[in-house]
Amino acid sequence: MSYFDAASAAPLHPVARQALLASLDDGWADPARLYQEGRRARMLVDAAREAAAEAIGCRADEVVFTSSGTRAVHTGVAGALAGRRRVGRHLIVSAVEHSSVLHSAEVFEADGGTVTRVPVNRAGAADPSGYASALRPDTALAVLQSANHEVGTVQPVAEVAEVCRAAGVPLLVDAAQSLAWGPVEGGWSLLTGSAHKWGGPSGVGLLVVRKGVRFAAQGPVDERESGRAPGFENIPAIVAAVASLRAVRAEAAEEAVRLRELTERIRARVPDLVPDVEVVGDAERRLPGIVTFSCLYVDGEALLHELDREGFSVSSGSSCTSSTLTPSHVLKAMGVLSEGNVRVSLPLGTEEADVERFLAALPGAVAGVREKLGAPAAAAARQGPEEFLVDSLGKRCPIPVIELAKVFGQVPVGGTVRVLSDDEAARLDIPAWCEMRGQEYVGEEPAQRGTAYVVRRVS
């Protein structure tokens, strides 16, 4: 089985396993106590904090260990907003942040705050000018991920940090996906990370709050972790998390070159092997191990099951794989195809042979899913009426796009097709289909049920 979902959770690094087992004997006592067992536990925590600070590029007393990366985000966002409440109640985030950031923003809005969501380009990158335009006198905090978790696009953190610094606004950076590859550059104010993203054990997060940043921890607090992460520390897991971070950093430069070549191979060959595919994310400014593509006329969940049967573990941002039946907020913000979406994220040590096996298996898996769904094959155009109505009400992705494609060959140049759909994914996938096919997306029209998406044939 080839595990290609490291962006969700990386396999436990051998160094993490060794450190976890080695610290179990000395890391069980309360590090706040002054007796011998407590002092040994405190030494382990202090050493881990120093090592984490060195890897991040900050002071040791700025580092807090939390129970997860999500908890680090929630604590960091809430604490920074509360600490600057006198300035105002305005928060800035990008439209493609991790759900933990967006959930924090929703809670803030529900409590009376205001949130500006900065749009991204088609590659998934935020523009520093978007943050500059969003800044207001009452802005308390801005948030930007270091790199996107779904498409791998690296964000302009240093430039945005400079914009925020000039306005006196702290910037929180969600660095969960990038910390394995190196420290985050720029004048950021707060930073979060998650150990299971770089091969550490789950249940350990990092929160860094720079000295001078106003911060007020929310909820019940105690004396542990500067009052910012209450509860007894999981010392063996903390030690293992930091040991694995140092280990992956030691091999990061070499592995980055190797994994970048493998993902570039996937980016280049998938469109040649599989027709009607859109590779998404920035082609240059991206993490080494992530590549994402979407396949027309494919049910994402069915494709993931086919690839699983072939021995490949991958993930998807397709609405077809989610319980909400809505497309990934990242793909939606980018305006790219969501149906049949596949994210390949290679863990450290991935073999070239595994990537070649994946490329060999993918065309058959896609073709099999398309055949089951009745996807259209290439056919010569036939003259038909100038207007078609496709009723796809009650049908989920990718069926509305498949039914559009089936009739489009009968539409004369200049003719239109109206696709009736009540599936949220159609709002994203039909315009994406038009762009891939070089046809004109006219727009939406109100309908008695659902929405009518109008497409005009131009070639």
PDB file of N, CA and C in Angstrom, residues 90-174:
ATOM      1  N   HIS A  90     -11.992  43.693  14.451  1.00  0.00           N
ATOM      2  CA  HIS A  90     -11.939  43.340  13.030  1.00  0.00           C
ATOM      3  C   HIS A  90     -10.817  42.339  12.802  1.00  0.00           C
ATOM      4  N   LEU A  91     -11.127  41.246  12.119  1.00  0.00           N
ATOM      5  CA  LEU A  91     -10.192  40.163  11.832  1.00  0.00           C
ATOM      6  C   LEU A  91     -10.064  39.991  10.326  1.00  0.00           C
ATOM      7  N   ILE A  92      -8.837  39.749   9.843  1.00  0.00           N
ATOM      8  CA  ILE A  92      -8.589  39.490   8.423  1.00  0.00           C
ATOM      9  C   ILE A  92      -8.048  38.073   8.268  1.00  0.00           C
ATOM     10  N   VAL A  93      -8.635  37.306   7.358  1.00  0.00           N
ATOM     11  CA  VAL A  93      -8.141  35.973   7.024  1.00  0.00           C
ATOM     12  C   VAL A  93      -8.160  35.830   5.507  1.00  0.00           C
ATOM     13  N   SER A  94      -7.408  34.874   4.983  1.00  0.00           N
ATOM     14  CA  SER A  94      -7.536  34.581   3.560  1.00  0.00           C
ATOM     15  C   SER A  94      -8.686  33.609   3.354  1.00  0.00           C
ATOM     16  N   ALA A  95      -9.186  33.553   2.130  1.00  0.00           N
ATOM     17  CA  ALA A  95     -10.329  32.691   1.825  1.00  0.00           C
ATOM     18  C   ALA A  95      -9.967  31.217   1.803  1.00  0.00           C
ATOM     19  N   VAL A  96      -8.673  30.892   1.856  1.00  0.00           N
ATOM     20  CA  VAL A  96      -8.251  29.493   1.737  1.00  0.00           C
ATOM     21  C   VAL A  96      -7.594  28.967   3.009  1.00  0.00           C
ATOM     22  N   GLU A  97      -7.833  29.629   4.131  1.00  0.00           N
ATOM     23  CA  GLU A  97      -7.249  29.166   5.385  1.00  0.00           C
ATOM     24  C   GLU A  97      -7.787  27.793   5.772  1.00  0.00           C
ATOM     25  N   HIS A  98      -7.057  27.107   6.634  1.00  0.00           N
ATOM     26  CA  HIS A  98      -7.511  25.833   7.181  1.00  0.00           C
ATOM     27  C   HIS A  98      -8.819  26.048   7.935  1.00  0.00           C
ATOM     28  N   SER A  99      -9.625  25.003   8.002  1.00  0.00           N
ATOM     29  CA  SER A  99     -10.935  25.117   8.637  1.00  0.00           C
ATOM     30  C   SER A  99     -10.828  25.564  10.095  1.00  0.00           C
ATOM     31  N   SER A 100      -9.730  25.244  10.783  1.00  0.00           N
ATOM     32  CA  SER A 100      -9.586  25.680  12.174  1.00  0.00           C
ATOM     33  C   SER A 100      -9.573  27.201  12.279  1.00  0.00           C
ATOM     34  N   VAL A 101      -8.939  27.865  11.315  1.00  0.00           N
ATOM     35  CA  VAL A 101      -8.930  29.334  11.289  1.00  0.00           C
ATOM     36  C   VAL A 101     -10.320  29.871  10.949  1.00  0.00           C
ATOM     37  N   LEU A 102     -10.941  29.281   9.952  1.00  0.00           N
ATOM     38  CA  LEU A 102     -12.262  29.749   9.538  1.00  0.00           C
ATOM     39  C   LEU A 102     -13.294  29.527  10.634  1.00  0.00           C
ATOM     40  N   HIS A 103     -13.194  28.434  11.370  1.00  0.00           N
ATOM     41  CA  HIS A 103     -14.110  28.202  12.490  1.00  0.00           C
ATOM     42  C   HIS A 103     -13.895  29.251  13.585  1.00  0.00           C
ATOM     43  N   SER A 104     -12.647  29.603  13.845  1.00  0.00           N
ATOM     44  CA  SER A 104     -12.376  30.670  14.810  1.00  0.00           C
ATOM     45  C   SER A 104     -12.987  31.985  14.346  1.00  0.00           C
ATOM     46  N   ALA A 105     -12.891  32.265  13.060  1.00  0.00           N
ATOM     47  CA  ALA A 105     -13.472  33.486  12.514  1.00  0.00           C
ATOM     48  C   ALA A 105     -14.989  33.493  12.652  1.00  0.00           C
ATOM     49  N   GLU A 106     -15.616  32.337  12.436  1.00  0.00           N
ATOM     50  CA  GLU A 106     -17.069  32.251  12.563  1.00  0.00           C
ATOM     51  C   GLU A 106     -17.512  32.505  14.005  1.00  0.00           C
ATOM     52  N   VAL A 107     -16.778  31.968  14.965  1.00  0.00           N
ATOM     53  CA  VAL A 107     -17.104  32.210  16.374  1.00  0.00           C
ATOM     54  C   VAL A 107     -16.953  33.693  16.703  1.00  0.00           C
ATOM     55  N   PHE A 108     -15.918  34.307  16.187  1.00  0.00           N
ATOM     56  CA  PHE A 108     -15.684  35.734  16.404  1.00  0.00           C
ATOM     57  C   PHE A 108     -16.821  36.567  15.816  1.00  0.00           C
ATOM     58  N   GLU A 109     -17.256  36.215  14.616  1.00  0.00           N
ATOM     59  CA  GLU A 109     -18.383  36.920  14.001  1.00  0.00           C
ATOM     60  C   GLU A 109     -19.658  36.757  14.814  1.00  0.00           C
ATOM     61  N   ALA A 110     -19.902  35.547  15.273  1.00  0.00           N
ATOM     62  CA  ALA A 110     -21.119  35.286  16.051  1.00  0.00           C
ATOM     63  C   ALA A 110     -21.122  36.091  17.349  1.00  0.00           C
ATOM     64  N   ASP A 111     -19.938  36.464  17.828  1.00  0.00           N
ATOM     65  CA  ASP A 111     -19.818  37.239  19.056  1.00  0.00           C
ATOM     66  C   ASP A 111     -19.797  38.740  18.787  1.00  0.00           C
ATOM     67  N   GLY A 112     -20.094  39.132  17.541  1.00  0.00           N
ATOM     68  CA  GLY A 112     -20.186  40.549  17.227  1.00  0.00           C
ATOM     69  C   GLY A 112     -19.000  41.143  16.493  1.00  0.00           C
ATOM     70  N   GLY A 113     -17.955  40.348  16.239  1.00  0.00           N
ATOM     71  CA  GLY A 113     -16.813  40.860  15.492  1.00  0.00           C
ATOM     72  C   GLY A 113     -17.082  40.881  14.007  1.00  0.00           C
ATOM     73  N   THR A 114     -16.223  41.541  13.255  1.00  0.00           N
ATOM     74  CA  THR A 114     -16.326  41.558  11.798  1.00  0.00           C
ATOM     75  C   THR A 114     -15.099  40.890  11.198  1.00  0.00           C
ATOM     76  N   VAL A 115     -15.308  40.192  10.072  1.00  0.00           N
ATOM     77  CA  VAL A 115     -14.238  39.432   9.428  1.00  0.00           C
ATOM     78  C   VAL A 115     -14.171  39.801   7.961  1.00  0.00           C
ATOM     79  N   THR A 116     -12.980  40.083   7.464  1.00  0.00           N
ATOM     80  CA  THR A 116     -12.738  40.268   6.037  1.00  0.00           C
ATOM     81  C   THR A 116     -11.982  39.054   5.525  1.00  0.00           C
ATOM     82  N   ARG A 117     -12.522  38.447   4.477  1.00  0.00           N
ATOM     83  CA  ARG A 117     -11.884  37.272   3.862  1.00  0.00           C
ATOM     84  C   ARG A 117     -11.228  37.705   2.560  1.00  0.00           C
ATOM     85  N   VAL A 118      -9.920  37.675   2.534  1.00  0.00           N
ATOM     86  CA  VAL A 118      -9.160  38.153   1.376  1.00  0.00           C
ATOM     87  C   VAL A 118      -9.197  37.092   0.283  1.00  0.00           C
ATOM     88  N   PRO A 119      -9.597  37.449  -0.940  1.00  0.00           N
ATOM     89  CA  PRO A 119      -9.655  36.454  -2.016  1.00  0.00           C
ATOM     90  C   PRO A 119      -8.266  36.034  -2.470  1.00  0.00           C
ATOM     91  N   VAL A 120      -8.226  34.945  -3.242  1.00  0.00           N
ATOM     92  CA  VAL A 120      -6.967  34.434  -3.782  1.00  0.00           C
ATOM     93  C   VAL A 120      -7.086  34.345  -5.299  1.00  0.00           C
ATOM     94  N   ASN A 121      -5.949  34.190  -5.966  1.00  0.00           N
ATOM     95  CA  ASN A 121      -5.978  34.032  -7.419  1.00  0.00           C
ATOM     96  C   ASN A 121      -6.245  32.567  -7.777  1.00  0.00           C
ATOM     97  N   ARG A 122      -6.238  32.265  -9.052  1.00  0.00           N
ATOM     98  CA  ARG A 122      -6.579  30.917  -9.494  1.00  0.00           C
ATOM     99  C   ARG A 122      -5.561  29.881  -9.056  1.00  0.00           C
ATOM    100  N   ALA A 123      -4.366  30.315  -8.674  1.00  0.00           N
ATOM    101  CA  ALA A 123      -3.354  29.392  -8.161  1.00  0.00           C
ATOM    102  C   ALA A 123      -3.473  29.187  -6.656  1.00  0.00           C
ATOM    103  N   GLY A 124      -4.376  29.933  -6.015  1.00  0.00           N
ATOM    104  CA  GLY A 124      -4.583  29.772  -4.582  1.00  0.00           C
ATOM    105  C   GLY A 124      -3.750  30.688  -3.715  1.00  0.00           C
ATOM    106  N   ALA A 125      -3.106  31.696  -4.305  1.00  0.00           N
ATOM    107  CA  ALA A 125      -2.246  32.603  -3.540  1.00  0.00           C
ATOM    108  C   ALA A 125      -2.969  33.901  -3.225  1.00  0.00           C
ATOM    109  N   ALA A 126      -2.794  34.377  -2.000  1.00  0.00           N
ATOM    110  CA  ALA A 126      -3.311  35.678  -1.618  1.00  0.00           C
ATOM    111  C   ALA A 126      -2.344  36.762  -2.094  1.00  0.00           C
ATOM    112  N   ASP A 127      -2.869  37.930  -2.393  1.00  0.00           N
ATOM    113  CA  ASP A 127      -2.048  39.066  -2.816  1.00  0.00           C
ATOM    114  C   ASP A 127      -1.831  39.972  -1.611  1.00  0.00           C
ATOM    115  N   PRO A 128      -0.585  40.366  -1.330  1.00  0.00           N
ATOM    116  CA  PRO A 128      -0.361  41.286  -0.209  1.00  0.00           C
ATOM    117  C   PRO A 128      -1.194  42.554  -0.295  1.00  0.00           C
ATOM    118  N   SER A 129      -1.482  43.004  -1.526  1.00  0.00           N
ATOM    119  CA  SER A 129      -2.316  44.199  -1.670  1.00  0.00           C
ATOM    120  C   SER A 129      -3.726  43.958  -1.163  1.00  0.00           C
ATOM    121  N   GLY A 130      -4.183  42.696  -1.208  1.00  0.00           N
ATOM    122  CA  GLY A 130      -5.493  42.375  -0.663  1.00  0.00           C
ATOM    123  C   GLY A 130      -5.535  42.575   0.835  1.00  0.00           C
ATOM    124  N   TYR A 131      -4.450  42.206   1.520  1.00  0.00           N
ATOM    125  CA  TYR A 131      -4.367  42.445   2.963  1.00  0.00           C
ATOM    126  C   TYR A 131      -4.237  43.935   3.252  1.00  0.00           C
ATOM    127  N   ALA A 132      -3.457  44.642   2.428  1.00  0.00           N
ATOM    128  CA  ALA A 132      -3.301  46.082   2.626  1.00  0.00           C
ATOM    129  C   ALA A 132      -4.647  46.799   2.501  1.00  0.00           C
ATOM    130  N   SER A 133      -5.450  46.375   1.525  1.00  0.00           N
ATOM    131  CA  SER A 133      -6.761  46.994   1.327  1.00  0.00           C
ATOM    132  C   SER A 133      -7.731  46.655   2.450  1.00  0.00           C
ATOM    133  N   ALA A 134      -7.553  45.484   3.044  1.00  0.00           N
ATOM    134  CA  ALA A 134      -8.480  45.039   4.092  1.00  0.00           C
ATOM    135  C   ALA A 134      -8.195  45.673   5.446  1.00  0.00           C
ATOM    136  N   LEU A 135      -6.975  46.161   5.650  1.00  0.00           N
ATOM    137  CA  LEU A 135      -6.608  46.741   6.940  1.00  0.00           C
ATOM    138  C   LEU A 135      -7.441  47.970   7.257  1.00  0.00           C
ATOM    139  N   ARG A 136      -7.867  48.078   8.511  1.00  0.00           N
ATOM    140  CA  ARG A 136      -8.672  49.198   8.982  1.00  0.00           C
ATOM    141  C   ARG A 136      -8.122  49.676  10.322  1.00  0.00           C
ATOM    142  N   PRO A 137      -8.526  50.868  10.765  1.00  0.00           N
ATOM    143  CA  PRO A 137      -8.064  51.334  12.085  1.00  0.00           C
ATOM    144  C   PRO A 137      -8.459  50.398  13.222  1.00  0.00           C
ATOM    145  N   ASP A 138      -9.555  49.636  13.048  1.00  0.00           N
ATOM    146  CA  ASP A 138     -10.006  48.740  14.111  1.00  0.00           C
ATOM    147  C   ASP A 138      -9.582  47.292  13.896  1.00  0.00           C
ATOM    148  N   THR A 139      -8.618  47.045  12.991  1.00  0.00           N
ATOM    149  CA  THR A 139      -8.154  45.675  12.751  1.00  0.00           C
ATOM    150  C   THR A 139      -7.316  45.206  13.938  1.00  0.00           C
ATOM    151  N   ALA A 140      -7.737  44.109  14.546  1.00  0.00           N
ATOM    152  CA  ALA A 140      -7.027  43.572  15.704  1.00  0.00           C
ATOM    153  C   ALA A 140      -6.013  42.510  15.323  1.00  0.00           C
ATOM    154  N   LEU A 141      -6.289  41.755  14.246  1.00  0.00           N
ATOM    155  CA  LEU A 141      -5.429  40.618  13.905  1.00  0.00           C
ATOM    156  C   LEU A 141      -5.615  40.259  12.445  1.00  0.00           C
ATOM    157  N   ALA A 142      -4.529  39.804  11.812  1.00  0.00           N
ATOM    158  CA  ALA A 142      -4.590  39.207  10.473  1.00  0.00           C
ATOM    159  C   ALA A 142      -4.017  37.797  10.558  1.00  0.00           C
ATOM    160  N   VAL A 143      -4.547  36.905   9.727  1.00  0.00           N
ATOM    161  CA  VAL A 143      -4.108  35.504   9.717  1.00  0.00           C
ATOM    162  C   VAL A 143      -3.805  35.098   8.283  1.00  0.00           C
ATOM    163  N   LEU A 144      -2.690  34.396   8.095  1.00  0.00           N
ATOM    164  CA  LEU A 144      -2.346  33.856   6.778  1.00  0.00           C
ATOM    165  C   LEU A 144      -1.558  32.570   6.963  1.00  0.00           C
ATOM    166  N   GLN A 145      -1.966  31.521   6.256  1.00  0.00           N
ATOM    167  CA  GLN A 145      -1.225  30.267   6.288  1.00  0.00           C
ATOM    168  C   GLN A 145       0.105  30.436   5.564  1.00  0.00           C
ATOM    169  N   SER A 146       1.110  29.645   5.941  1.00  0.00           N
ATOM    170  CA  SER A 146       2.392  29.715   5.239  1.00  0.00           C
ATOM    171  C   SER A 146       2.315  29.015   3.890  1.00  0.00           C
ATOM    172  N   ALA A 147       1.508  27.958   3.802  1.00  0.00           N
ATOM    173  CA  ALA A 147       1.311  27.232   2.545  1.00  0.00           C
ATOM    174  C   ALA A 147      -0.031  26.520   2.630  1.00  0.00           C
ATOM    175  N   ASN A 148      -0.679  26.371   1.473  1.00  0.00           N
ATOM    176  CA  ASN A 148      -2.018  25.801   1.485  1.00  0.00           C
ATOM    177  C   ASN A 148      -1.981  24.294   1.637  1.00  0.00           C
ATOM    178  N   HIS A 149      -2.890  23.790   2.443  1.00  0.00           N
ATOM    179  CA  HIS A 149      -2.939  22.375   2.786  1.00  0.00           C
ATOM    180  C   HIS A 149      -3.560  21.517   1.692  1.00  0.00           C
ATOM    181  N   GLU A 150      -4.333  22.105   0.778  1.00  0.00           N
ATOM    182  CA  GLU A 150      -5.000  21.310  -0.256  1.00  0.00           C
ATOM    183  C   GLU A 150      -4.273  21.325  -1.591  1.00  0.00           C
ATOM    184  N   VAL A 151      -3.666  22.439  -1.954  1.00  0.00           N
ATOM    185  CA  VAL A 151      -3.025  22.519  -3.275  1.00  0.00           C
ATOM    186  C   VAL A 151      -1.529  22.802  -3.191  1.00  0.00           C
ATOM    187  N   GLY A 152      -1.004  23.062  -1.988  1.00  0.00           N
ATOM    188  CA  GLY A 152       0.433  23.221  -1.820  1.00  0.00           C
ATOM    189  C   GLY A 152       0.991  24.587  -2.134  1.00  0.00           C
ATOM    190  N   THR A 153       0.167  25.539  -2.536  1.00  0.00           N
ATOM    191  CA  THR A 153       0.651  26.873  -2.895  1.00  0.00           C
ATOM    192  C   THR A 153       1.264  27.578  -1.687  1.00  0.00           C
ATOM    193  N   VAL A 154       2.471  28.115  -1.855  1.00  0.00           N
ATOM    194  CA  VAL A 154       3.155  28.853  -0.798  1.00  0.00           C
ATOM    195  C   VAL A 154       2.665  30.302  -0.813  1.00  0.00           C
ATOM    196  N   GLN A 155       2.331  30.812   0.353  1.00  0.00           N
ATOM    197  CA  GLN A 155       1.779  32.157   0.468  1.00  0.00           C
ATOM    198  C   GLN A 155       2.876  33.200   0.697  1.00  0.00           C
ATOM    199  N   PRO A 156       2.631  34.455   0.311  1.00  0.00           N
ATOM    200  CA  PRO A 156       3.629  35.530   0.480  1.00  0.00           C
ATOM    201  C   PRO A 156       3.642  36.058   1.913  1.00  0.00           C
ATOM    202  N   VAL A 157       4.063  35.230   2.850  1.00  0.00           N
ATOM    203  CA  VAL A 157       3.980  35.588   4.269  1.00  0.00           C
ATOM    204  C   VAL A 157       4.837  36.804   4.594  1.00  0.00           C
ATOM    205  N   ALA A 158       6.078  36.832   4.122  1.00  0.00           N
ATOM    206  CA  ALA A 158       6.969  37.939   4.465  1.00  0.00           C
ATOM    207  C   ALA A 158       6.410  39.273   3.992  1.00  0.00           C
ATOM    208  N   GLU A 159       5.844  39.295   2.780  1.00  0.00           N
ATOM    209  CA  GLU A 159       5.277  40.539   2.250  1.00  0.00           C
ATOM    210  C   GLU A 159       4.048  40.974   3.034  1.00  0.00           C
ATOM    211  N   VAL A 160       3.180  40.015   3.354  1.00  0.00           N
ATOM    212  CA  VAL A 160       1.991  40.352   4.135  1.00  0.00           C
ATOM    213  C   VAL A 160       2.382  40.787   5.544  1.00  0.00           C
ATOM    214  N   ALA A 161       3.373  40.136   6.137  1.00  0.00           N
ATOM    215  CA  ALA A 161       3.834  40.526   7.468  1.00  0.00           C
ATOM    216  C   ALA A 161       4.340  41.957   7.471  1.00  0.00           C
ATOM    217  N   GLU A 162       5.020  42.355   6.420  1.00  0.00           N
ATOM    218  CA  GLU A 162       5.529  43.722   6.340  1.00  0.00           C
ATOM    219  C   GLU A 162       4.386  44.724   6.228  1.00  0.00           C
ATOM    220  N   VAL A 163       3.372  44.378   5.434  1.00  0.00           N
ATOM    221  CA  VAL A 163       2.195  45.243   5.309  1.00  0.00           C
ATOM    222  C   VAL A 163       1.523  45.405   6.676  1.00  0.00           C
ATOM    223  N   CYS A 164       1.373  44.295   7.396  1.00  0.00           N
ATOM    224  CA  CYS A 164       0.723  44.337   8.703  1.00  0.00           C
ATOM    225  C   CYS A 164       1.581  45.083   9.722  1.00  0.00           C
ATOM    226  N   ARG A 165       2.885  44.859   9.677  1.00  0.00           N
ATOM    227  CA  ARG A 165       3.783  45.533  10.626  1.00  0.00           C
ATOM    228  C   ARG A 165       3.694  47.045  10.467  1.00  0.00           C
ATOM    229  N   ALA A 166       3.654  47.505   9.211  1.00  0.00           N
ATOM    230  CA  ALA A 166       3.567  48.944   8.958  1.00  0.00           C
ATOM    231  C   ALA A 166       2.276  49.537   9.524  1.00  0.00           C
ATOM    232  N   ALA A 167       1.232  48.722   9.601  1.00  0.00           N
ATOM    233  CA  ALA A 167      -0.056  49.192  10.130  1.00  0.00           C
ATOM    234  C   ALA A 167      -0.191  48.907  11.621  1.00  0.00           C
ATOM    235  N   GLY A 168       0.817  48.263  12.221  1.00  0.00           N
ATOM    236  CA  GLY A 168       0.753  47.961  13.638  1.00  0.00           C
ATOM    237  C   GLY A 168      -0.188  46.827  13.973  1.00  0.00           C
ATOM    238  N   VAL A 169      -0.413  45.922  13.028  1.00  0.00           N
ATOM    239  CA  VAL A 169      -1.339  44.805  13.220  1.00  0.00           C
ATOM    240  C   VAL A 169      -0.541  43.504  13.286  1.00  0.00           C
ATOM    241  N   PRO A 170      -0.735  42.683  14.308  1.00  0.00           N
ATOM    242  CA  PRO A 170      -0.021  41.398  14.371  1.00  0.00           C
ATOM    243  C   PRO A 170      -0.532  40.424  13.316  1.00  0.00           C
ATOM    244  N   LEU A 171       0.368  39.598  12.819  1.00  0.00           N
ATOM    245  CA  LEU A 171       0.020  38.562  11.849  1.00  0.00           C
ATOM    246  C   LEU A 171       0.241  37.198  12.477  1.00  0.00           C
ATOM    247  N   LEU A 172      -0.805  36.367  12.490  1.00  0.00           N
ATOM    248  CA  LEU A 172      -0.690  34.974  12.917  1.00  0.00           C
ATOM    249  C   LEU A 172      -0.506  34.104  11.685  1.00  0.00           C
ATOM    250  N   VAL A 173       0.511  33.263  11.691  1.00  0.00           N
ATOM    251  CA  VAL A 173       0.810  32.368  10.581  1.00  0.00           C
ATOM    252  C   VAL A 173       0.520  30.926  10.981  1.00  0.00           C
ATOM    253  N   ASP A 174      -0.379  30.279  10.235  1.00  0.00           N
ATOM    254  CA  ASP A 174      -0.608  28.842  10.404  1.00  0.00           C
ATOM    255  C   ASP A 174       0.442  28.127   9.567  1.00  0.00           C
TER     256      ASP A 174
END
